[in-house]
């Protein structure tokens, strides 16, 4: 059995529609007759994203207890037992709860790929390890969850999900990204036009460098 193929939906910024695009591709394959399951999707309470799950089979998460807190994580063993053709897994740079079999979600995905399962996943440009310092200089925010560039570059396909700063800020103002009580703060900080423009340029440069 050969190694699975990985498709990464790369976001220039949070809120550009990565998860929606991932689920669109999953539904397209499902309608074609491919055996697709959802390993983990974060809808962040967005109705349009939730609707995109449609009839896709969801592999239940498993619960870990850490310091009296119950934490839900992707169940890698359950996906391996189910052995689908394709697993849909959000937030590639996620750090797993203490006690998980792997410390990072990208390591979980590596196991699935090694088992011959294709994976469609998502990540934002600010979570790439090599860009941590430059993203902090742009946004003033240090990203604590990162994924090695080499793992993302190993993908068979990388799709850039982009949106103009104006369109993304308008989407934010309409409440389609964050809850209403977080919108003003986000627009005045991380989602300033200058930040979004710089992150878009960073994503394009990173992709151009990958293609060399």
Coordinates of C-alpha atoms in Angstrom, one line a residue:
X1 CA 0.0 0.0 0.0
X2 CA 1.4 3.4 -1.0
X3 CA 1.6 6.5 1.0
X4 CA -1.5 8.7 1.0
X5 CA -1.7 12.0 -0.8
X6 CA -2.0 15.3 1.0
X7 CA -3.8 18.4 -0.1
X8 CA -3.3 21.6 2.0
X9 CA -5.6 24.6 1.8
X10 CA -3.3 27.5 2.8
X11 CA -5.0 30.6 4.2
X12 CA -3.4 34.0 3.8
X13 CA -5.3 35.0 7.0
X14 CA -7.9 33.6 9.4
X15 CA -11.4 33.8 8.1
X16 CA -10.7 33.6 4.3
X17 CA -12.7 30.4 3.9
X18 CA -10.1 27.5 4.3
X19 CA -12.5 25.1 6.1
X20 CA -15.3 25.9 3.6
X21 CA -13.0 25.2 0.7
X22 CA -11.8 22.0 2.3
X23 CA -15.3 20.8 2.8
X24 CA -16.3 21.8 -0.7
X25 CA -13.5 19.5 -2.0
X26 CA -14.5 16.7 0.3
X27 CA -18.2 16.9 -0.9
X28 CA -17.0 16.9 -4.5
X29 CA -15.0 13.7 -3.9
X30 CA -17.9 12.1 -1.9
X31 CA -20.4 12.8 -4.7
X32 CA -17.9 11.2 -7.1
X33 CA -18.2 8.0 -5.0
X34 CA -15.0 8.4 -3.0
X35 CA -15.0 7.1 0.6
X36 CA -14.6 10.3 2.6
X37 CA -14.8 10.9 6.3
X38 CA -14.4 13.9 8.6
X39 CA -11.6 13.3 11.0
X40 CA -12.0 16.7 12.6
X41 CA -13.6 20.0 11.5
X42 CA -13.8 23.2 13.4
X43 CA -16.8 25.3 12.3
X44 CA -16.2 28.1 14.9
X45 CA -19.9 28.5 15.0
X46 CA -20.2 29.6 11.4
X47 CA -23.5 28.4 9.9
X48 CA -22.3 28.3 6.3
X49 CA -19.3 26.1 7.2
X50 CA -21.5 23.8 9.3
X51 CA -23.9 23.4 6.4
X52 CA -21.0 22.3 4.2
X53 CA -20.6 19.2 6.3
X54 CA -23.7 17.9 4.7
X55 CA -23.9 14.1 4.6
X56 CA -20.2 13.5 5.2
X57 CA -19.5 10.8 7.8
X58 CA -18.0 12.2 11.0
X59 CA -15.5 10.1 13.0
X60 CA -16.3 10.9 16.6
X61 CA -13.6 12.6 18.6
X62 CA -12.2 11.1 21.8
X63 CA -12.0 12.8 25.2
X64 CA -8.9 13.3 27.3
X65 CA -8.9 14.5 30.8
X66 CA -6.1 17.0 31.8
X67 CA -6.1 18.6 35.2
X68 CA -9.8 18.1 35.7
X69 CA -10.7 19.5 32.2
X70 CA -12.2 17.3 29.5
X71 CA -10.6 18.0 26.1
X72 CA -11.8 16.6 22.8
X73 CA -9.2 15.6 20.2
X74 CA -9.2 13.8 16.9
X75 CA -9.3 10.0 17.3
X76 CA -6.4 8.8 15.2
X77 CA -7.0 5.1 16.0
X78 CA -10.7 5.3 15.0
X79 CA -9.8 6.8 11.7
X80 CA -7.1 4.1 11.1
X81 CA -9.7 1.4 11.9
X82 CA -12.2 3.0 9.6
X83 CA -9.6 3.2 6.9
X84 CA -11.3 5.6 4.5
X85 CA -9.9 6.7 1.2
X86 CA -9.9 10.3 2.3
X87 CA -9.9 12.0 5.8
X88 CA -10.7 15.7 6.2
X89 CA -8.8 17.3 9.0
X90 CA -8.8 20.9 10.0
X91 CA -6.1 23.1 11.6
X92 CA -2.9 21.3 10.7
X93 CA -0.8 23.3 13.2
X94 CA -2.9 22.4 16.2
X95 CA -1.2 21.2 19.4
X96 CA -2.8 18.1 20.9
X97 CA -3.9 17.8 24.5
X98 CA -1.4 16.3 26.9
X99 CA -1.7 12.5 26.9
X100 CA -2.4 12.3 23.1
X101 CA -0.4 9.8 21.1
X102 CA 1.3 12.6 19.2
X103 CA 2.0 16.2 20.5
X104 CA 1.0 17.8 17.2
X105 CA -1.8 17.2 14.7
X106 CA 0.6 17.2 11.7
X107 CA 2.1 14.1 13.3
X108 CA -1.3 12.5 13.5
X109 CA -1.8 13.3 9.8
X110 CA 1.6 11.8 9.0
X111 CA 0.4 8.5 10.5
X112 CA -2.7 8.5 8.4
X113 CA -0.7 9.3 5.2
X114 CA 1.7 6.4 6.1
X115 CA -1.3 4.1 6.4
X116 CA -2.3 5.0 2.8
X117 CA -5.1 7.4 3.7
X118 CA -5.4 10.7 1.6
X119 CA -5.8 13.8 3.7
X120 CA -7.2 17.2 3.0
X121 CA -6.2 19.7 5.6
X122 CA -5.9 23.5 6.4
X123 CA -3.4 25.9 7.8
X124 CA -2.9 29.6 7.9
X125 CA 0.4 31.2 6.7
X126 CA 1.1 32.6 10.1
X127 CA 1.5 29.1 11.5
X128 CA 4.4 28.1 9.3
X129 CA 7.5 27.6 11.4
X130 CA 10.0 29.6 9.3
X131 CA 7.7 32.6 9.2
X132 CA 7.1 32.9 13.0
X133 CA 9.5 35.9 13.4
X134 CA 8.3 37.8 10.4
X135 CA 4.6 37.3 11.3
X136 CA 5.3 38.6 14.8
X137 CA 7.0 41.7 13.3
X138 CA 3.9 42.3 11.1
X139 CA 1.1 41.6 13.6
X140 CA 2.8 42.0 17.0
X141 CA 1.5 38.5 17.9
X142 CA 3.7 35.5 18.5
X143 CA 2.2 32.3 17.2
X144 CA 2.7 29.4 19.6
X145 CA 1.3 26.7 17.3
X146 CA 3.4 26.1 14.3
X147 CA 4.0 23.4 11.7
X148 CA 7.4 22.6 10.0
X149 CA 7.6 24.1 6.6
X150 CA 9.0 20.8 5.2
X151 CA 5.8 19.0 6.1
X152 CA 3.6 21.5 4.3
X153 CA 6.0 21.6 1.3
X154 CA 5.7 17.8 1.1
X155 CA 2.0 18.1 0.2
X156 CA 1.0 16.9 -3.3
X157 CA -1.2 19.9 -3.7
X158 CA -1.3 23.3 -2.0
X159 CA -4.3 25.6 -2.7
X160 CA -4.0 29.2 -1.6
X161 CA -7.2 30.6 -0.2
X162 CA -7.0 34.4 -0.5
X163 CA -9.3 37.4 -0.1
X164 CA -8.6 41.1 -0.4
X165 CA -8.2 43.0 2.9
X166 CA -11.3 45.0 2.2
X167 CA -13.4 41.9 1.5
X168 CA -12.1 40.1 4.6
X169 CA -12.7 43.1 6.9
X170 CA -16.2 43.5 5.5
X171 CA -16.8 39.8 6.1
X172 CA -15.6 40.3 9.7
X173 CA -17.8 43.3 10.2
X174 CA -20.8 41.3 9.1
X175 CA -20.2 38.7 11.8
X176 CA -19.1 36.0 9.4
X177 CA -15.8 35.3 11.1
X178 CA -15.9 36.1 14.8
X179 CA -18.7 36.6 17.4
X180 CA -20.0 40.2 17.5
X181 CA -18.2 41.1 20.8
X182 CA -14.8 40.3 19.2
X183 CA -15.2 42.1 15.9
X184 CA -14.1 45.7 16.9
X185 CA -11.0 44.4 18.7
X186 CA -10.0 42.2 15.7
X187 CA -10.5 44.9 13.1
X188 CA -8.4 47.3 15.2
X189 CA -5.6 44.9 15.8
X190 CA -4.7 41.7 13.9
X191 CA -7.1 42.5 11.0
X192 CA -5.8 45.9 10.2
X193 CA -5.6 46.5 6.4
X194 CA -1.8 46.8 6.5
X195 CA -1.4 43.5 8.4
X196 CA -3.7 41.6 6.0
X197 CA -1.9 43.1 2.9
X198 CA 1.5 42.0 4.3
X199 CA 0.2 38.5 5.2
X200 CA -1.2 38.1 1.6
X201 CA 2.2 39.0 0.2
X202 CA 3.9 36.6 2.6
X203 CA 1.7 33.8 1.5
X204 CA 2.4 34.5 -2.2
X205 CA 6.1 34.7 -1.7
X206 CA 6.2 31.5 0.3
X207 CA 4.3 29.6 -2.4
X208 CA 6.5 31.1 -5.2
X209 CA 9.6 29.9 -3.3
X210 CA 8.1 26.4 -2.9
X211 CA 7.7 26.2 -6.7
X212 CA 11.4 26.9 -7.5

